[in-house]
PDB file of C-alpha atoms and ligand atoms in Angstrom:
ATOM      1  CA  UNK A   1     -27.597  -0.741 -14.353  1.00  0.00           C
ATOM      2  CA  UNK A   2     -24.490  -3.360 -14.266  1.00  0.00           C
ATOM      3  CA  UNK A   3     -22.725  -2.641 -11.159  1.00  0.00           C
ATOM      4  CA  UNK A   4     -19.248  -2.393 -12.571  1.00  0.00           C
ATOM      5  CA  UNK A   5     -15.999  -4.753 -12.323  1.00  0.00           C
ATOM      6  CA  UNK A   6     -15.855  -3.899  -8.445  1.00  0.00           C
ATOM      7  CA  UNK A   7     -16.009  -7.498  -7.192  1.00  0.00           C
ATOM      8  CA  UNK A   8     -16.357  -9.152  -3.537  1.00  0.00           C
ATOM      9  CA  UNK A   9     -13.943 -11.204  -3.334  1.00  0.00           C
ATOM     10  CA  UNK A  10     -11.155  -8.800  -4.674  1.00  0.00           C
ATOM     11  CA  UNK A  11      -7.902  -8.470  -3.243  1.00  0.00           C
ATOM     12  CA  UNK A  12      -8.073  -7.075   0.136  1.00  0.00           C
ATOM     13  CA  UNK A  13      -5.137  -4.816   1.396  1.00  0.00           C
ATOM     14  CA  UNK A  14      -5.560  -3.256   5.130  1.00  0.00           C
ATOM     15  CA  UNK A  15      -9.974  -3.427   4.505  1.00  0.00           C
ATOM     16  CA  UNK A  16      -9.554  -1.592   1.291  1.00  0.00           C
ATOM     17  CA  UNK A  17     -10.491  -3.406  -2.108  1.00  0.00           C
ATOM     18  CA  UNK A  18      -9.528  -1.912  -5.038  1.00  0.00           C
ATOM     19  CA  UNK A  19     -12.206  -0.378  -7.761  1.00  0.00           C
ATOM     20  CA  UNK A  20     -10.337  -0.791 -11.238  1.00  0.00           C
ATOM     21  CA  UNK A  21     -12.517   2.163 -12.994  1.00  0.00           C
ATOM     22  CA  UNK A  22     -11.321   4.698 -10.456  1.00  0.00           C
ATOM     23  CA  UNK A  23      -8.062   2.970  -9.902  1.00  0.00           C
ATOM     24  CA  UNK A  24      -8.370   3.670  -6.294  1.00  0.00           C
ATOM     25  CA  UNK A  25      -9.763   1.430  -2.848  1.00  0.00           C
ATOM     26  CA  UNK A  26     -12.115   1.660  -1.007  1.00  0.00           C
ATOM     27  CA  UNK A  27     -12.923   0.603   2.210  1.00  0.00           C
ATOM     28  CA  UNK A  28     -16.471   0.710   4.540  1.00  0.00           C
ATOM     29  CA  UNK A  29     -15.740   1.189   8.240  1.00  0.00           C
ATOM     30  CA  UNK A  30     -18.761  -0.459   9.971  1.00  0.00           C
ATOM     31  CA  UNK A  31     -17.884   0.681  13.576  1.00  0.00           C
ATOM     32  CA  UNK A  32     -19.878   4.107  13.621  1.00  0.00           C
ATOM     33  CA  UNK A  33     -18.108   7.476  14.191  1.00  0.00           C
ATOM     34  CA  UNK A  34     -19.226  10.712  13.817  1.00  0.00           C
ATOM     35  CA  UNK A  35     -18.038  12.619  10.720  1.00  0.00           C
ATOM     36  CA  UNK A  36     -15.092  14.760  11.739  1.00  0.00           C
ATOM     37  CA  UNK A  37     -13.470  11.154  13.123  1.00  0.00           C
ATOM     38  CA  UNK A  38     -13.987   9.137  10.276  1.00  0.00           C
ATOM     39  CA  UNK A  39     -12.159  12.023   7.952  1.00  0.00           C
ATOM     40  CA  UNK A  40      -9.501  11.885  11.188  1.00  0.00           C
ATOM     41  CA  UNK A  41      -9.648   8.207  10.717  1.00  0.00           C
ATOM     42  CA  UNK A  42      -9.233   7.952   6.578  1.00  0.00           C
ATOM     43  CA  UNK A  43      -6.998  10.671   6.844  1.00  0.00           C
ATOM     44  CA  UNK A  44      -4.553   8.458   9.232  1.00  0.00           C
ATOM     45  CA  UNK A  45      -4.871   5.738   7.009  1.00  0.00           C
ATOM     46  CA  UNK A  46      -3.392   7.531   4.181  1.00  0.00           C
ATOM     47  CA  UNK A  47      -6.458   8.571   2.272  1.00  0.00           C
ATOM     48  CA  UNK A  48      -9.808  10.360   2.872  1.00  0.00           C
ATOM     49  CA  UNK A  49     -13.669  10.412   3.233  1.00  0.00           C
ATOM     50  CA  UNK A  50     -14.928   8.933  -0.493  1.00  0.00           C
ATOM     51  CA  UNK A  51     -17.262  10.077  -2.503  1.00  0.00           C
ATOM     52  CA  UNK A  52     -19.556   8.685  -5.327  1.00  0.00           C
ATOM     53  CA  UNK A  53     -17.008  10.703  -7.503  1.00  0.00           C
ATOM     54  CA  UNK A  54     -18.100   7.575 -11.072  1.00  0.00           C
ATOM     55  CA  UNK A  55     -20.568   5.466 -11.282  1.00  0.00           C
ATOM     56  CA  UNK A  56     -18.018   2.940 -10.884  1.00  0.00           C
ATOM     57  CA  UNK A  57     -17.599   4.012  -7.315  1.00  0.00           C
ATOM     58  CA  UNK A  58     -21.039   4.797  -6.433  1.00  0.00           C
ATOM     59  CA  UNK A  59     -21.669   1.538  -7.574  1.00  0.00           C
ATOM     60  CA  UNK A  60     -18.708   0.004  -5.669  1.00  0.00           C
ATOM     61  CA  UNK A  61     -20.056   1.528  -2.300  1.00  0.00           C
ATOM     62  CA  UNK A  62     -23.856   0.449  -2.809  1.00  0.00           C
ATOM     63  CA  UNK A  63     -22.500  -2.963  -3.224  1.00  0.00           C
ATOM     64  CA  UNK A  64     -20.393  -2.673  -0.254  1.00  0.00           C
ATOM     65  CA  UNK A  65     -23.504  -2.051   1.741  1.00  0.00           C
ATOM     66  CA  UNK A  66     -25.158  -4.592   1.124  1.00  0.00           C
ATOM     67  CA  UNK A  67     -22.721  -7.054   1.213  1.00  0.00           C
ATOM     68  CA  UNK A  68     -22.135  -5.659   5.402  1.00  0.00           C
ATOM     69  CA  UNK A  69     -24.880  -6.401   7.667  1.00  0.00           C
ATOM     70  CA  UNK A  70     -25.198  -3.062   8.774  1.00  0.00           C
ATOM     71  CA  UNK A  71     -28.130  -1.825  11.480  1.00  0.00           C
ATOM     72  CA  UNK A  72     -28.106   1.025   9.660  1.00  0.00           C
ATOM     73  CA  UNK A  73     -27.952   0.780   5.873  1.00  0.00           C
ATOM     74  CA  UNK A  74     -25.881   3.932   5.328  1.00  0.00           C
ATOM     75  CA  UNK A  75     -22.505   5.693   5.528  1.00  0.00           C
ATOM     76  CA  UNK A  76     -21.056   8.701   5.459  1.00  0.00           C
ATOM     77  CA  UNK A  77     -19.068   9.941   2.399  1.00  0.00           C
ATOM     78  CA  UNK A  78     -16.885  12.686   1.589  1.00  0.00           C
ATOM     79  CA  UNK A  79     -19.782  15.257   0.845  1.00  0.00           C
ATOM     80  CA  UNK A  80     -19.987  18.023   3.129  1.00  0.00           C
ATOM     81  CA  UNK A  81     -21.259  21.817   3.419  1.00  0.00           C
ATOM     82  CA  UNK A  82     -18.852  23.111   6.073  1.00  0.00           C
ATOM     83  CA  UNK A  83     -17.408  25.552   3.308  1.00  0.00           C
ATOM     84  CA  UNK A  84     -20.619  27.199   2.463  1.00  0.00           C
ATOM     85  CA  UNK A  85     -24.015  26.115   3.694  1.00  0.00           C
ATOM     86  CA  UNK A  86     -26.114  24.775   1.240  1.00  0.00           C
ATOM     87  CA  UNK A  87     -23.111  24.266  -1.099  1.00  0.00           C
ATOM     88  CA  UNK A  88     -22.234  20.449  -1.163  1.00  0.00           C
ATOM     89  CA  UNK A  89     -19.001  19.363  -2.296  1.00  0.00           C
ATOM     90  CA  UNK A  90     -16.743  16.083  -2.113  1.00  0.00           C
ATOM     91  CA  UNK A  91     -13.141  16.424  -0.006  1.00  0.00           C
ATOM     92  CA  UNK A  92     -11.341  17.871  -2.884  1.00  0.00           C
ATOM     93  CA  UNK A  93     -13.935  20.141  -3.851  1.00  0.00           C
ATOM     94  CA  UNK A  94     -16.138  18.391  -6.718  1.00  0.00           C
ATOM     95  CA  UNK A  95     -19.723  20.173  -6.416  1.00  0.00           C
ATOM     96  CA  UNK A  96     -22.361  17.545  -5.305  1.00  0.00           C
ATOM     97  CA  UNK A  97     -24.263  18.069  -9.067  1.00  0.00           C
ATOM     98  CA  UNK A  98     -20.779  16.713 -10.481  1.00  0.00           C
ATOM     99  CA  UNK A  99     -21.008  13.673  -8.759  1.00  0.00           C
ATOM    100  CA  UNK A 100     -22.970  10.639  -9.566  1.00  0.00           C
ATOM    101  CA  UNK A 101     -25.318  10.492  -7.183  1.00  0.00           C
ATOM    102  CA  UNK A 102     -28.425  11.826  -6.449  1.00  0.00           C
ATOM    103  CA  UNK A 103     -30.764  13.322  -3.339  1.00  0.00           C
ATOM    104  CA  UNK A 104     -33.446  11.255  -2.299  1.00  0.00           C
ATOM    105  CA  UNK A 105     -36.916  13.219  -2.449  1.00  0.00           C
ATOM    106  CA  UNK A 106     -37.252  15.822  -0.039  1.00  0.00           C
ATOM    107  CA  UNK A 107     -33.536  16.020   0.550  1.00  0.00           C
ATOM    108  CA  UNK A 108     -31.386  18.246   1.426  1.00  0.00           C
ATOM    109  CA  UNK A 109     -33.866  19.420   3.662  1.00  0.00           C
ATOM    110  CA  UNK A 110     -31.216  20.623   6.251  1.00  0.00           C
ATOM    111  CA  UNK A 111     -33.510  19.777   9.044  1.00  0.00           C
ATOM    112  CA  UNK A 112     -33.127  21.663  12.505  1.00  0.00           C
ATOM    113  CA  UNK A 113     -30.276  23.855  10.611  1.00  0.00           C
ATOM    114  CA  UNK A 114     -27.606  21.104  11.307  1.00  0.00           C
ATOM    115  CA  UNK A 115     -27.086  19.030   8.191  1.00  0.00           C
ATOM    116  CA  UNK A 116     -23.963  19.737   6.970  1.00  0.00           C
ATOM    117  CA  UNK A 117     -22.676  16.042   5.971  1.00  0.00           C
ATOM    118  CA  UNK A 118     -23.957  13.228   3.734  1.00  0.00           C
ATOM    119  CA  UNK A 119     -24.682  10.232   3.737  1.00  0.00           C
ATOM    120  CA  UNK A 120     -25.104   7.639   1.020  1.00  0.00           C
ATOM    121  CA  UNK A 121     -28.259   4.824   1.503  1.00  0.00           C
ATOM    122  CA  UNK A 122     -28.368   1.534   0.463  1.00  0.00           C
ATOM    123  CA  UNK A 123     -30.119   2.350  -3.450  1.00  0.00           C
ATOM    124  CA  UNK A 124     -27.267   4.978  -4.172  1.00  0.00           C
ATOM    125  CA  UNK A 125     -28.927   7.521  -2.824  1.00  0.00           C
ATOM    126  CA  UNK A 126     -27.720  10.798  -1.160  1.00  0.00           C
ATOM    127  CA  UNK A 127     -29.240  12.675   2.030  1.00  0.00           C
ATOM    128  CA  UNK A 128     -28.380  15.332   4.288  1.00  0.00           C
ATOM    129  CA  UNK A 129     -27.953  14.399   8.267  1.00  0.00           C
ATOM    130  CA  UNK A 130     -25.931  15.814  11.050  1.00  0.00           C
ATOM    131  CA  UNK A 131     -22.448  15.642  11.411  1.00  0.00           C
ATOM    132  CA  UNK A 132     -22.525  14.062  15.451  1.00  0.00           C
ATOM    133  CA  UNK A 133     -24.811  10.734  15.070  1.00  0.00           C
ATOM    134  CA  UNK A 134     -21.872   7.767  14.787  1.00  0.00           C
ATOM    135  CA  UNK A 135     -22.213   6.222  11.218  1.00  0.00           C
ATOM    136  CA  UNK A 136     -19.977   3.404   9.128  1.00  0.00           C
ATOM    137  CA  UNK A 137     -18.186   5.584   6.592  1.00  0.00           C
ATOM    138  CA  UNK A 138     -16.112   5.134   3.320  1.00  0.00           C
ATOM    139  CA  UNK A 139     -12.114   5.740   3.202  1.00  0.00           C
ATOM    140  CA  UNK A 140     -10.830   5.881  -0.261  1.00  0.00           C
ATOM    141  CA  UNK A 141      -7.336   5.557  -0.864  1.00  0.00           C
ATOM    142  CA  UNK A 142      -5.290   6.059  -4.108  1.00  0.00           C
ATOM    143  CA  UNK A 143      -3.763   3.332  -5.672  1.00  0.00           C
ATOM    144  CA  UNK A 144      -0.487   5.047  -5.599  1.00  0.00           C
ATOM    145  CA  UNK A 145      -0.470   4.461  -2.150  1.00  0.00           C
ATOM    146  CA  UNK A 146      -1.366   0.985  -1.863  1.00  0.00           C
ATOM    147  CA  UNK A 147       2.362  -0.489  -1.307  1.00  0.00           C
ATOM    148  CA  UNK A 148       2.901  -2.776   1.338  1.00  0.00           C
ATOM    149  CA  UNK A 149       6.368  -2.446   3.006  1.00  0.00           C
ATOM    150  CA  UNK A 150       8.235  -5.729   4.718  1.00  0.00           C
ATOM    151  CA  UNK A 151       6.753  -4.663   7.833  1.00  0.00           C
ATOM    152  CA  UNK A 152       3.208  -5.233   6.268  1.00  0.00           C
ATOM    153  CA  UNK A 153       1.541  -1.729   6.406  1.00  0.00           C
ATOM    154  CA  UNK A 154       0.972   0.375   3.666  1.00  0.00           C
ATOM    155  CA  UNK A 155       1.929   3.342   5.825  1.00  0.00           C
ATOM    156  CA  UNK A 156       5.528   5.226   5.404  1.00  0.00           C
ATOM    157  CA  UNK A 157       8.035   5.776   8.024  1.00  0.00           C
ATOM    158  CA  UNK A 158       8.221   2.365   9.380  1.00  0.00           C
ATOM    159  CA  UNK A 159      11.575   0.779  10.128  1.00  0.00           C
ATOM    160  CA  UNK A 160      12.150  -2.967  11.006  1.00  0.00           C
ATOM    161  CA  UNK A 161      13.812  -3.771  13.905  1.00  0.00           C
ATOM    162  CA  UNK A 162      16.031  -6.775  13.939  1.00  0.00           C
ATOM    163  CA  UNK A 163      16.974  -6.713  17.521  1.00  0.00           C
ATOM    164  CA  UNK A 164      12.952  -6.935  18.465  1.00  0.00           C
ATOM    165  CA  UNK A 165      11.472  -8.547  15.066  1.00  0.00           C
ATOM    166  CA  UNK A 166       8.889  -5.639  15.388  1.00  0.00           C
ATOM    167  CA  UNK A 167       8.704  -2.421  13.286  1.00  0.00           C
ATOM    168  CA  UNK A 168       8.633   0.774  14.629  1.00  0.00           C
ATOM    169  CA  UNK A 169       7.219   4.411  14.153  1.00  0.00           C
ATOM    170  CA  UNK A 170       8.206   7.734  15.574  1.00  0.00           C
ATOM    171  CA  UNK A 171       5.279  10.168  15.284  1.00  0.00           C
ATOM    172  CA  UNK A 172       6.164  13.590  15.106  1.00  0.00           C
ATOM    173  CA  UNK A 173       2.486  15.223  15.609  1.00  0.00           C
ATOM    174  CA  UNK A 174       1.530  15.073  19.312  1.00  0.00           C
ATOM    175  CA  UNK A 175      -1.545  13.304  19.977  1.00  0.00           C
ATOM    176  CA  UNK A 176      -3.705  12.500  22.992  1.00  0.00           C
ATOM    177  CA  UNK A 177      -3.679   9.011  24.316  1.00  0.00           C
ATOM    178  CA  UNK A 178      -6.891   8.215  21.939  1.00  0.00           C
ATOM    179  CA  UNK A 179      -6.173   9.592  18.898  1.00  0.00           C
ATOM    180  CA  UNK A 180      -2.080   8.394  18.964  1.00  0.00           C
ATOM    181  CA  UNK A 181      -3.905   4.623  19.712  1.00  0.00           C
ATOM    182  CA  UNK A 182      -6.329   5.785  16.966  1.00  0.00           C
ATOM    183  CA  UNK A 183      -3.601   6.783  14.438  1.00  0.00           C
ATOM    184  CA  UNK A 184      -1.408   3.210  14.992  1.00  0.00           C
ATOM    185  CA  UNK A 185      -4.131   0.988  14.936  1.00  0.00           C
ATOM    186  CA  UNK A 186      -4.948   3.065  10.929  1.00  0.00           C
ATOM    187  CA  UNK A 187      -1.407   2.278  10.376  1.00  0.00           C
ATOM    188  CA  UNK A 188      -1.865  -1.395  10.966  1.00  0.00           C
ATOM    189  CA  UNK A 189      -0.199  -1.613  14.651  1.00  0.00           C
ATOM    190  CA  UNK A 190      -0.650  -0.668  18.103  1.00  0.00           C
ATOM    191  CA  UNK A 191       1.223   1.919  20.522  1.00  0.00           C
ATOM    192  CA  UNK A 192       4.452   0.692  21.578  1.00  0.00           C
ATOM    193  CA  UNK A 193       4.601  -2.227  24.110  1.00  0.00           C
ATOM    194  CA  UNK A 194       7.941  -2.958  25.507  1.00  0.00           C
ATOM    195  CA  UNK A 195       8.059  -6.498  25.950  1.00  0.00           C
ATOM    196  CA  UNK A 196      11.959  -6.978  27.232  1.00  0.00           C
ATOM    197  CA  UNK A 197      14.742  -4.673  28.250  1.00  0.00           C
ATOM    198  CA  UNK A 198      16.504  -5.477  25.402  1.00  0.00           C
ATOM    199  CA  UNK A 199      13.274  -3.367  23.437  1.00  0.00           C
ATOM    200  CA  UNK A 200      13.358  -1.018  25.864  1.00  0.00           C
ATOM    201  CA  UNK A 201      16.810   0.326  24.318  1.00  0.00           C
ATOM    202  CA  UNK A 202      15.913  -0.283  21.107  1.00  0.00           C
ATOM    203  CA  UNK A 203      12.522   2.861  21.952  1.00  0.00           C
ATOM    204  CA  UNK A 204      15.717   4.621  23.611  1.00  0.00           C
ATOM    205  CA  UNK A 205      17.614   4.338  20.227  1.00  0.00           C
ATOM    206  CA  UNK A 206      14.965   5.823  18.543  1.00  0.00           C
ATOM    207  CA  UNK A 207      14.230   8.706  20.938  1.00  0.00           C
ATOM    208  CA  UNK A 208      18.303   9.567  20.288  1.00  0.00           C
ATOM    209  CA  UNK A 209      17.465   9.397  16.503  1.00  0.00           C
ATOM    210  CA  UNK A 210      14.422  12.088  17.092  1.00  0.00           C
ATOM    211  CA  UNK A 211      16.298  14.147  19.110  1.00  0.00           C
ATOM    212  CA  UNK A 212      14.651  18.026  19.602  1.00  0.00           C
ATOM    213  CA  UNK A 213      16.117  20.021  16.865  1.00  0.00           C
ATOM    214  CA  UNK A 214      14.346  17.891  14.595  1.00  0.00           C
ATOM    215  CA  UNK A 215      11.231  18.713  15.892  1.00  0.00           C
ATOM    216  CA  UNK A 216       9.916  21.436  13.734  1.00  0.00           C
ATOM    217  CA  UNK A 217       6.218  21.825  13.965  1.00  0.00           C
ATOM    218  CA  UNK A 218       5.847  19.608  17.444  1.00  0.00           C
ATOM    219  CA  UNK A 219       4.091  21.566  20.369  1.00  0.00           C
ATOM    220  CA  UNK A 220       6.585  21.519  22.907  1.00  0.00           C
ATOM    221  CA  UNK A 221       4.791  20.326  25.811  1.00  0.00           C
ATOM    222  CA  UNK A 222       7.107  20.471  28.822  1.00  0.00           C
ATOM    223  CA  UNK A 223       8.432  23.908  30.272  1.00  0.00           C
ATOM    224  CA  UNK A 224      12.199  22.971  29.135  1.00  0.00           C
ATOM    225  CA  UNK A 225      10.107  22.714  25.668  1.00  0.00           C
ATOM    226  CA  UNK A 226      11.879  18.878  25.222  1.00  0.00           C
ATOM    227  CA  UNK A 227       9.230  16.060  23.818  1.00  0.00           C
ATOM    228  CA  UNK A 228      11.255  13.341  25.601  1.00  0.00           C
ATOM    229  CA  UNK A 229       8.141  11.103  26.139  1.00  0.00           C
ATOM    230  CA  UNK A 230       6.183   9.033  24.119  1.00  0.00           C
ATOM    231  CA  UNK A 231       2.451   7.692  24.806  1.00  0.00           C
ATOM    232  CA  UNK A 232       2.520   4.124  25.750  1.00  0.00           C
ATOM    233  CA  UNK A 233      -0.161   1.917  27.411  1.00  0.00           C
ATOM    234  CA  UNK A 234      -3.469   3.056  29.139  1.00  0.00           C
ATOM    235  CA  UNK A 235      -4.580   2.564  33.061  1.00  0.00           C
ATOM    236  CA  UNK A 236      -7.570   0.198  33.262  1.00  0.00           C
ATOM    237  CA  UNK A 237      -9.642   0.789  36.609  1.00  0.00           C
ATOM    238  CA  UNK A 238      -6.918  -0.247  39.305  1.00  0.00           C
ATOM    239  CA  UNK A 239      -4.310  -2.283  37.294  1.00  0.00           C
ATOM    240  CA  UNK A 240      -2.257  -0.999  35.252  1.00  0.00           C
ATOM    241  CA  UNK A 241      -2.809  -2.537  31.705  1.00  0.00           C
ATOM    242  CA  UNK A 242      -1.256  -2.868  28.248  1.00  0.00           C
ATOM    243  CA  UNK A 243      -3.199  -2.163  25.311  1.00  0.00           C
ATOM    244  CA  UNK A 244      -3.488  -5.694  24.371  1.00  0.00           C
ATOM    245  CA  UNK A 245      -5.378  -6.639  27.740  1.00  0.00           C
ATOM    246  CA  UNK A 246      -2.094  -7.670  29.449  1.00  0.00           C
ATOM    247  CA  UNK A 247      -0.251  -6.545  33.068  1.00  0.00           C
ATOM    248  CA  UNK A 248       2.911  -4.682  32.850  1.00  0.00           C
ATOM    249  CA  UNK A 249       4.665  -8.176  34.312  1.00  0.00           C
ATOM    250  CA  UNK A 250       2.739 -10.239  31.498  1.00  0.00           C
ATOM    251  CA  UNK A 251       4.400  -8.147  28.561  1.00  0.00           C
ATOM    252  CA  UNK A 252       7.644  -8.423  30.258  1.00  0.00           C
ATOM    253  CA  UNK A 253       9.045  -5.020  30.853  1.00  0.00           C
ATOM    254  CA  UNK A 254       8.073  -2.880  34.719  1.00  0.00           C
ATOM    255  CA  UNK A 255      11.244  -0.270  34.679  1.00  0.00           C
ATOM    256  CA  UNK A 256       8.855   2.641  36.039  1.00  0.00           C
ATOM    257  CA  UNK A 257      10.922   5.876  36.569  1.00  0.00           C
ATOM    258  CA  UNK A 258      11.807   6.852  39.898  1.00  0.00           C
ATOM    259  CA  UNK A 259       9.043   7.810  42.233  1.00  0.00           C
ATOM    260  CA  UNK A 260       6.361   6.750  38.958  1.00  0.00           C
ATOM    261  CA  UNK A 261       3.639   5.885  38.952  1.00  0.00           C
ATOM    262  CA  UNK A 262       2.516   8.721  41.343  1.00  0.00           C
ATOM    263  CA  UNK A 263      -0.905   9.643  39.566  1.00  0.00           C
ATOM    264  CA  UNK A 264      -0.236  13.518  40.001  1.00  0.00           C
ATOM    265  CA  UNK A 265      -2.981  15.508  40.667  1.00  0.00           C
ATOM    266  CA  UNK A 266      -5.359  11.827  39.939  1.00  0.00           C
ATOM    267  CA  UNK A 267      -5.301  12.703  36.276  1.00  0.00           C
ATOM    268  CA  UNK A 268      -2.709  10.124  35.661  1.00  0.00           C
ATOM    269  CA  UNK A 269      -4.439   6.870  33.680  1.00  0.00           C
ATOM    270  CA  UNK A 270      -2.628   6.924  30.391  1.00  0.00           C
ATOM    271  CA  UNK A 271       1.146   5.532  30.401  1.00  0.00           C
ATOM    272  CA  UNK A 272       4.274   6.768  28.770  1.00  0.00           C
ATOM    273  CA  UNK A 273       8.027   6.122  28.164  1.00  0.00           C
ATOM    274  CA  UNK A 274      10.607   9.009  28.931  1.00  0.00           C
ATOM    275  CA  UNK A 275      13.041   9.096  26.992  1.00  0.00           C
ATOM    276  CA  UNK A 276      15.455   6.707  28.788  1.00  0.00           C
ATOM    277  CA  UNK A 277      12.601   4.199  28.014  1.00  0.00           C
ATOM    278  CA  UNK A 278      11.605   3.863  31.773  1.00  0.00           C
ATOM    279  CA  UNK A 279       7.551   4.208  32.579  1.00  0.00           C
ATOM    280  CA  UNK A 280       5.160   7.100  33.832  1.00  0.00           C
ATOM    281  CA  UNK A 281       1.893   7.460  34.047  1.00  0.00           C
ATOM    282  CA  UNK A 282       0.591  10.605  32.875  1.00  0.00           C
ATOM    283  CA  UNK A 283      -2.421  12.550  31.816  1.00  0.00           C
ATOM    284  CA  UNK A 284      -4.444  10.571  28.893  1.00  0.00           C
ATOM    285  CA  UNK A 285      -5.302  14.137  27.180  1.00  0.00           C
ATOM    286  CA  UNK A 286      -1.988  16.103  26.986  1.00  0.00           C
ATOM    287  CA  UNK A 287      -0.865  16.174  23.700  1.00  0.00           C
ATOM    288  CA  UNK A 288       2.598  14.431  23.305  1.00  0.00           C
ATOM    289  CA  UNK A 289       4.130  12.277  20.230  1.00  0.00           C
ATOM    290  CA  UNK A 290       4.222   8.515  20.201  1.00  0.00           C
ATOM    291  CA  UNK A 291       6.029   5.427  18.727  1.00  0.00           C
ATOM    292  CA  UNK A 292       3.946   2.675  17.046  1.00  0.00           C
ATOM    293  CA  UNK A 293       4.850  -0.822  16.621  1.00  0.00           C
ATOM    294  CA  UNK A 294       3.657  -3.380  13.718  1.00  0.00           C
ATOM    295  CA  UNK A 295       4.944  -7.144  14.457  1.00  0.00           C
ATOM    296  CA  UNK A 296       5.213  -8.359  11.305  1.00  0.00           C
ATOM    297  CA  UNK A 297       2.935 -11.911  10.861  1.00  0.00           C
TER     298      UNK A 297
HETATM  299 CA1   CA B 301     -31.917  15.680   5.730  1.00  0.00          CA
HETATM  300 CA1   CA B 302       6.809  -4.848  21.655  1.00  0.00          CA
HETATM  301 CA1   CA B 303       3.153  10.208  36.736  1.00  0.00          CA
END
């Protein structure tokens, strides 16, 4: 079997490469999740789990494995039976005997009555395993969607800043401290560290710009039902540090809000900006929105 035109070595945007036969990328996540993150994950990245949907792809992915040296010689793919037991199908709904891939002997064998996800092995072959183990997975992502803006993500909504040199994102779905960090980094950046006063105005700018009206769809978390914060940096043991391993003073920015940080109730270890850009720490699983920032290399 020749194993396509899917080449290492291929153009690589944001850890996709593209497979020409599907006209789509792909990309293999090594660090493990379990399988309702990596669909989180692929779905913040502007695609979704893949699946062996050609032999082109199937193809694309076996060759992808063994080009990683991976412990484990297997990844999750799009395949699932959360719809019906028993009833495999890819993301969009392509029954598992359309695809081109097949079970390896004995499988599905649904063992202990909690196999509902797939993975693919190393020959190209498929086999039913529990959803919660961690596992490298495949993201595919249309080629539609593959345009890198000036600020050097594929990801829309992005706007560059010329007073800061960085780009910036206002996310309207509220996250918690992990999954907003989870949902930049897909994007290609990082929550938003304020590295001078004069980017401190430029985050209060953009709070004025997402002002509450246009909120539709945001859980309003506060009892006045205003989202006037946005998740920032993370507490680190006793020290207060940034994301990118740095003190507040290091990053150049400390305006804390008045009588912050208090650690209320000693929930307190993730860090946010109010809306006048000043700094609080708050509670890491409350589910606010949050600005992302992409420096541009
Ligand atoms: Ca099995
Ligand atoms: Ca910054
Ligand atoms: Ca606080």
């Amino acid at each position: 079997m020749s194993l396509g035109k899917y080449v290492t070595g291929s153009p690589v945007i944001m850890g996709y490469e593209y497979v020409p036969e599907v006209d789509a990328w792909l990309r293999l996540h090594i660090e493990p999740a379990i399988w309702p993150d990596a669909r989180l994950r692929c779905h913040l990245e502007g695609g979704a789990l893949a699946s062996p949907t050609t032999s082109a792809m199937s193809n694309a992915m076996i060759e992808m494995l063994a080009s990683n040296k991976l412990t484990m010689r297997h990844a999750y793919i799009g395949v699932h039976a959360f719809i019906s037991k028993g009833d495999f199908m890819s993301m969009d709904g392509i029954p598992m005997a359309n695809l081109s891939v097949r079970w390896r002997e004995g499988e599905p064998d649904n063992a202990k009555n909690e196999e509902d996800c797939v993975v693919l092995n190393g020959v190209g072959e498929a086999i039913d395993v529990s959803c919660n183990t961690p596992r490298p997975y495949f993201c595919r992502k249309e080629n539609a969607k593959m345009i890198i803006d000036k600020c050097g993500t594929t990801a829309e909504g992005y706007k560059l800043e010329s007073r800061t040199g960085s780009c910036y994102k206002f996310h309207r779905v509220s996250r918690t401290w992990h999954r907003a960090a989870m949902a930049c980094q897909a994007e290609g950046g990082h929550l938003v560290v304020i590295n001078s006063n004069e980017e401190a105005q430029v985050l209060k700018d953009i709070f004025g710009r997402n002002k509450n009206e246009a909120s539709v769809g945001v859980w309003d978390w506060n009892e006045h039902g205003e989202w006037n914060r946005s998740v920032y940096r993370k507490w680190i043991g006793d020290a207060f540090l940034i994301i990118t391993g740095e003190t507040l003073s290091d990053a150049g920015y400390e305006g804390w809000a008045k009588n912050e940080p208090n650690n209320a109730g000693g929930k307190e270890f993730c860090g946010v900006i109010n809306r006048d850009a000043r700094l609080n720490d708050f509670s890491c699983d409350k589910l606010i929105p949050f600005i992302c920032e992409i420096t541009p290399s």
